[in-house]
Structure formats: C-alpha cells, structure tokens
C-alpha cells in the first residue's frame, strides 16, 4: 500500500506542470486590462508615498547619525529595506501592469524576484532583531544596559548576510524565481513543491527560516514584554529616577516597534497563506484573480512605517508642548531624547540634578 502511494505521489509530481510552463507566453497578463491599470495606479501611489516617507526618515536620521541609539539604528535599517523595495522593485511591476504583461523577460523576472525577497527578508529579520532588543531592554534591564552602538552594527552585518544567503540560494540550483500566476510580477517559485521532494524541502526551508522562525521570535518577545509591563511598575520603582525615565522612553520605542511588526505581518501573512496553499494544496487551486490581492497588499507594507512614525510624532507633540511650563520651573535639567526614526518620534523628559 505504502509503495503504491509513493508511486502515485511520484507520478503526480512528475505529471505536474507549473502555470508558467503551461502556455507559450508565461508573462502575458491573466487579468483584464482595466484590472491591470487599477493595480498599476495603486502601486504607483504606494511607491511614491513609500519612497518619500522612507527617504525622509533616512535623511532626518543621517543628520544625527552619531547620536542614534542602537534601536534607532535598527529601525533606520528597516527604512533602508523599505526604500529598496520601493526603488528597486516597484518600477518593474508598475510598468508591467500598465503594459498588460511582464516586459523584462526571465532575467528581469529573476532579478525582481531576488530583490523583493532580499529586501523583504531583510525587513523581517530587522524587526526580529528589534523585538529582541526591546525584550532585553524591557524584561532584562541588567542585560539591556550593555547593548551599545557597535552591537547594533554587528547585528546589521548579520541581517544583510542572512538576507543575501536566502535570497541567493535559489540561484544555486535548489530553487528558482518564477512569474506569478497573473503574469505581471515575479516571486519565489513556490510551485516547485508540486514537482519534487527537493522542491518541497526548498519551500519548507524558506518558510521556516524566513517566515515562521522570525515571526515566532517576534511574537515571543512582545508577549513577554506585555506580561512584564503588567508587573514592572513596582520593580522599576526601586531604581533611581534616571533609570525610571529611561524605562519609560524604552516603552515608547517598544510601542512603535510593536506597531511596525503588526503592520508588516498583517500585510504579508495573507500572501504567505496563498503561497503555502499554492505550494502544497491542489495544483492551480488558487484563482488567479484572488492571488493578485494578497500580492498587492504585501507590496504596500513599505508604506506603513513612515505613517506610523508620523502618527506617533503627532501624539507625542502634545506631551512635549504640555511639559514646557514644568521644564521652565526647574533650575537645572537634563533632556533625554528618544527617536524611532530620525526626528520622527521625540519625547522630552526632565530630571532634576
């Protein structure tokens, strides 16, 4: 029985032909021209807002680069990844949607797939590192104090090496990049899982190391932070005023980081679900018109972060203006500044010396 099942599985894999080999032109759009134009306009707006927003964040951060805290350095790296997706990737898909077909051939397809996966993986791993930093700073104050700027730069090197490795692995012959079912975009070849056991191993490795494991670390970190916050008031009260103020500011950064991670995961999880279903479900069972929606939602992730920073900035501006009178009444004060991206999130705390 098991032998027959194995033979059936092997034969079904051998018989499976991915969507991009079923027709002579894998890059022809499977959507209507009207749908392509709407998608093109949508990505144009997303691309412009993302480029301007993340570019502004990087510019403002560069003006005070020597004063950036470790957590700020990591979130600046997130803006670099988001800007990379917008500048390197989105023009290809925008032009293709308006052209009603992918016009850059297989070389352009593989480049676009590599760039999208590289910057997307870099974003997720950066957020994983930020969540661990927040976890140490909030839940283990004694450990968090030794996390310095040079640790952040070492972490950046690891992040870029990690993203480069997994994005380049498909070129080593164990995977590939292929056109999406709707034809005007490219991604990892999830459909290899339908063709062979080696393809299944490749897809499962990508899912674990570039999605499930980082997401699990993020969820673990913020769950522990939430639990810690509920019981941290009495513990922090035993420290001096400066550490108490620092803890309050770290919590502000933590809230920003949690919003960033939530926005990223909300944007990418639907795409991940559709991709997994395409890889391990019934061949071609995901309708083409349905598959384009999660793709467009995922491409909008790079736009959310600058909006989050500006919303938080407006919220804290009221606190800053409300604290001016108290600040003027102090004979001697020290100002502590916290920033998630450049000057986007600032909160002034005064301490009597």
XYZ file of C-alpha atoms in Angstrom:
353
model
C 0.000 0.000 0.000
C 2.743 2.467 1.013
C 4.674 1.601 -2.148
C 1.617 2.262 -4.275
C 1.034 5.574 -2.506
C 4.658 6.534 -3.039
C 4.461 5.621 -6.716
C 1.268 7.641 -7.061
C 2.850 10.644 -5.345
C 5.937 10.427 -7.554
C 3.904 10.070 -10.717
C 1.669 13.003 -9.779
C 4.749 15.145 -9.162
C 6.248 14.112 -12.477
C 2.990 14.915 -14.273
C 2.602 18.348 -12.685
C 3.437 21.263 -14.952
C 3.653 24.711 -13.317
C 1.484 27.505 -14.642
C 4.402 29.326 -16.282
C 5.153 26.294 -18.497
C 1.580 25.534 -19.480
C 1.458 28.317 -22.072
C 3.903 29.663 -24.601
C 3.938 33.131 -23.028
C 4.214 32.920 -19.202
C 4.467 36.718 -18.909
C 1.154 37.622 -20.547
C -1.277 39.161 -18.067
C -4.131 36.893 -16.984
C -6.100 39.884 -15.696
C -8.262 42.282 -17.650
C -6.619 45.444 -18.932
C -8.796 47.502 -16.608
C -7.654 45.474 -13.581
C -4.024 45.911 -14.593
C -4.448 49.688 -14.891
C -6.066 49.875 -11.444
C -3.250 47.777 -9.955
C -0.686 49.960 -11.710
C -2.156 53.173 -10.267
C -2.363 51.567 -6.823
C 1.307 50.561 -6.874
C 2.295 53.992 -8.219
C 0.682 55.722 -5.245
C 2.151 53.187 -2.818
C 5.592 53.529 -4.403
C 5.616 57.345 -4.291
C 4.436 57.510 -0.672
C 6.873 54.812 0.407
C 9.824 56.423 -1.366
C 9.102 59.888 0.025
C 8.323 58.640 3.526
C 11.281 56.314 3.955
C 13.599 58.721 2.153
C 12.613 61.453 4.585
C 13.192 59.146 7.561
C 16.682 58.217 6.326
C 17.540 61.856 5.571
C 16.488 63.045 9.024
C 18.367 60.185 10.663
C 21.542 60.988 8.735
C 21.552 64.489 10.276
C 22.050 62.987 13.727
C 23.693 59.687 12.849
C 26.291 59.922 15.635
C 23.549 60.248 18.255
C 21.358 57.358 17.131
C 20.605 54.769 19.782
C 21.013 51.024 18.960
C 17.256 50.554 18.497
C 17.142 53.600 16.215
C 19.967 52.219 14.076
C 17.986 49.026 13.578
C 14.818 50.865 12.614
C 16.755 53.053 10.180
C 17.871 49.812 8.551
C 14.202 48.908 8.239
C 13.612 52.156 6.344
C 16.529 51.273 4.039
C 14.906 47.899 3.274
C 11.533 49.538 2.614
C 13.131 52.144 0.365
C 14.980 49.398 -1.500
C 11.722 47.576 -2.208
C 10.145 50.793 -3.484
C 13.033 51.975 -5.663
C 14.395 48.671 -6.968
C 11.255 46.572 -7.228
C 8.090 48.586 -7.709
C 9.010 50.291 -11.030
C 9.240 46.839 -12.688
C 5.756 45.789 -11.587
C 4.208 49.218 -12.238
C 5.470 49.292 -15.824
C 4.337 45.708 -16.359
C 0.824 46.322 -15.040
C 0.408 49.314 -17.333
C 1.873 47.285 -20.227
C -0.585 44.433 -19.533
C 2.340 41.960 -19.448
C 5.751 41.400 -17.861
C 8.122 43.022 -20.349
C 11.502 42.322 -18.729
C 11.916 38.636 -19.627
C 13.351 35.859 -17.482
C 16.456 37.821 -16.453
C 14.311 40.706 -15.225
C 11.961 38.241 -13.541
C 14.767 36.608 -11.571
C 16.254 39.990 -10.635
C 12.866 41.302 -9.476
C 12.177 38.117 -7.502
C 15.626 38.257 -5.867
C 15.321 41.944 -4.936
C 11.837 41.543 -3.499
C 12.818 38.526 -1.418
C 16.120 40.103 -0.332
C 14.600 43.329 0.975
C 11.519 41.581 2.351
C 13.632 39.076 4.262
C 15.875 41.910 5.444
C 12.834 43.777 6.778
C 11.503 40.788 8.713
C 14.878 39.860 10.211
C 15.451 43.503 11.164
C 12.134 43.534 13.003
C 13.118 40.282 14.675
C 16.313 41.919 15.931
C 14.356 44.980 17.093
C 11.919 42.770 19.008
C 14.817 41.012 20.751
C 16.351 44.384 21.620
C 13.043 45.526 23.086
C 12.738 42.239 25.006
C 16.166 42.648 26.592
C 15.655 46.330 27.381
C 12.237 45.837 28.987
C 12.415 42.358 30.515
C 16.118 42.178 31.425
C 17.289 45.660 32.398
C 20.694 44.427 33.544
C 21.368 42.820 30.149
C 19.922 45.694 28.156
C 22.421 48.190 29.546
C 25.374 46.627 27.681
C 23.738 46.748 24.238
C 25.755 49.508 22.535
C 26.019 51.015 19.061
C 28.714 48.598 17.887
C 26.438 45.675 18.786
C 23.801 47.182 16.500
C 26.243 47.416 13.583
C 27.325 43.803 14.106
C 23.655 42.853 14.049
C 23.173 44.768 10.780
C 26.001 42.797 9.168
C 24.355 39.543 10.253
C 20.969 40.677 8.912
C 22.320 41.583 5.464
C 24.328 38.346 5.280
C 21.253 36.327 6.265
C 19.038 38.018 3.669
C 21.706 37.686 0.973
C 22.150 33.977 1.665
C 18.478 33.030 1.486
C 17.733 35.286 -1.489
C 20.672 33.827 -3.431
C 20.084 30.153 -2.535
C 17.603 29.677 -5.440
C 20.397 30.528 -7.918
C 22.405 27.568 -6.597
C 20.023 25.156 -8.307
C 17.868 24.249 -5.303
C 15.115 26.718 -6.131
C 14.120 29.392 -8.594
C 12.195 32.591 -9.214
C 9.151 32.470 -11.471
C 6.266 34.640 -12.691
C 3.166 34.970 -10.538
C 0.037 33.217 -11.846
C -1.387 36.566 -13.038
C 1.742 37.124 -15.160
C 2.826 40.697 -14.388
C 5.040 40.071 -11.362
C 7.604 37.530 -10.184
C 8.322 35.766 -6.909
C 9.898 32.648 -5.438
C 8.953 29.507 -7.321
C 6.562 28.121 -4.696
C 5.272 25.663 -7.267
C 8.460 23.587 -7.077
C 6.856 21.862 -4.093
C 4.370 20.345 -6.524
C 7.134 18.929 -8.697
C 9.616 17.106 -6.435
C 10.667 16.253 -2.903
C 13.679 18.556 -3.313
C 11.282 21.371 -4.196
C 9.260 20.666 -1.070
C 12.439 20.770 1.058
C 13.395 24.109 -0.503
C 9.989 25.685 0.107
C 9.794 24.359 3.677
C 13.271 25.727 4.449
C 12.306 29.160 3.132
C 9.075 29.134 5.117
C 10.780 28.140 8.365
C 13.916 30.299 8.285
C 12.431 33.359 6.559
C 8.907 33.450 7.996
C 7.914 31.058 10.789
C 11.024 31.278 12.974
C 11.371 35.105 12.802
C 7.642 35.528 13.408
C 7.797 33.181 16.407
C 10.660 35.224 17.903
C 8.710 38.461 17.388
C 5.550 37.050 18.979
C 7.522 35.572 21.900
C 9.337 38.862 22.532
C 6.248 41.044 22.602
C 4.173 38.585 24.609
C 6.913 38.536 27.243
C 7.061 42.351 27.139
C 3.301 42.666 27.650
C 3.435 40.283 30.602
C 6.423 42.114 32.030
C 4.797 45.534 31.762
C 1.935 44.406 33.961
C 4.313 43.713 36.832
C 7.119 46.192 36.101
C 5.836 49.242 37.976
C 6.958 48.063 41.415
C 10.243 46.678 40.100
C 11.272 49.869 38.282
C 10.293 51.961 41.303
C 13.320 50.563 43.144
C 15.718 52.138 40.626
C 16.805 55.762 40.601
C 14.978 58.461 38.642
C 17.236 58.301 35.606
C 16.635 54.569 35.094
C 12.905 55.096 35.594
C 12.869 57.776 32.881
C 14.942 55.581 30.592
C 12.494 52.716 31.115
C 9.566 54.970 30.185
C 11.325 56.033 26.997
C 12.167 52.431 26.120
C 8.472 51.636 26.391
C 7.737 54.366 23.840
C 10.150 52.737 21.392
C 8.591 49.356 22.151
C 5.123 50.602 21.226
C 6.440 51.903 17.904
C 8.218 48.604 17.216
C 5.076 46.602 18.004
C 3.045 48.689 15.553
C 5.696 48.250 12.877
C 5.740 44.468 13.288
C 1.953 44.263 13.367
C 1.671 46.272 10.134
C 4.284 44.138 8.393
C 2.729 40.832 9.414
C -0.794 41.954 8.544
C 0.444 42.898 5.069
C 2.461 39.731 4.452
C 0.523 36.900 6.165
C -2.248 36.731 3.502
C 0.435 36.460 0.812
C 2.236 33.762 2.810
C -1.003 31.779 3.197
C -1.732 31.925 -0.535
C 1.870 30.946 -1.317
C 1.761 27.949 1.023
C -1.536 26.849 -0.444
C -0.102 27.163 -3.950
C 2.892 25.073 -2.888
C 1.160 22.268 -1.008
C -2.501 22.472 -1.965
C -4.176 21.273 -5.117
C -2.308 22.493 -8.209
C -3.680 25.758 -9.582
C -6.479 25.738 -6.969
C -5.981 29.413 -6.092
C -7.993 31.582 -8.531
C -5.781 33.990 -10.457
C -7.998 36.980 -9.652
C -7.756 36.103 -5.956
C -3.977 35.624 -5.930
C -3.281 39.219 -7.019
C -4.939 40.805 -3.946
C -2.503 39.421 -1.309
C 0.384 40.326 -3.610
C -0.706 43.964 -3.817
C -1.328 44.072 -0.061
C 2.186 42.751 0.632
C 3.695 45.367 -1.679
C 2.074 48.107 0.412
C 3.954 47.107 3.601
C 6.823 49.501 2.864
C 4.446 52.476 3.072
C 3.110 51.835 6.594
C 6.162 52.560 8.716
C 6.638 56.294 7.950
C 2.915 56.769 8.620
C 3.277 55.044 11.984
C 6.192 57.293 12.888
C 4.309 60.466 11.977
C 1.159 59.429 13.875
C 3.231 58.717 16.990
C 5.063 62.023 16.496
C 1.790 63.990 16.436
C 0.608 62.150 19.541
C 3.773 62.966 21.481
C 3.877 66.585 20.271
C 1.036 67.376 22.650
C 3.044 65.884 25.509
C 6.067 67.986 24.578
C 4.079 71.237 24.475
C 2.302 70.395 27.720
C 5.593 69.904 29.512
C 7.151 73.273 28.665
C 5.905 75.034 31.819
C 7.259 72.313 34.076
C 10.582 72.459 32.276
C 10.948 76.219 32.767
C 10.365 75.890 36.522
C 13.419 73.665 37.008
C 16.729 75.246 37.976
C 18.792 72.599 36.315
C 17.551 69.934 33.969
C 18.739 67.303 31.585
C 16.868 66.480 28.391
C 16.510 62.915 27.197
C 15.535 62.413 23.565
C 14.176 59.248 22.050
C 13.623 58.721 18.345
C 12.362 55.747 16.399
C 13.472 57.117 13.023
C 15.470 60.281 12.878
C 13.426 63.040 14.454
C 10.117 61.334 13.818
C 9.315 60.288 17.394
C 10.637 62.551 20.121
C 9.787 62.696 23.795
C 11.459 65.065 26.247
C 11.836 64.096 29.873
C 13.334 66.427 32.501
C 15.260 65.323 35.522
C 16.334 67.451 38.462
C 20.028 67.193 39.238
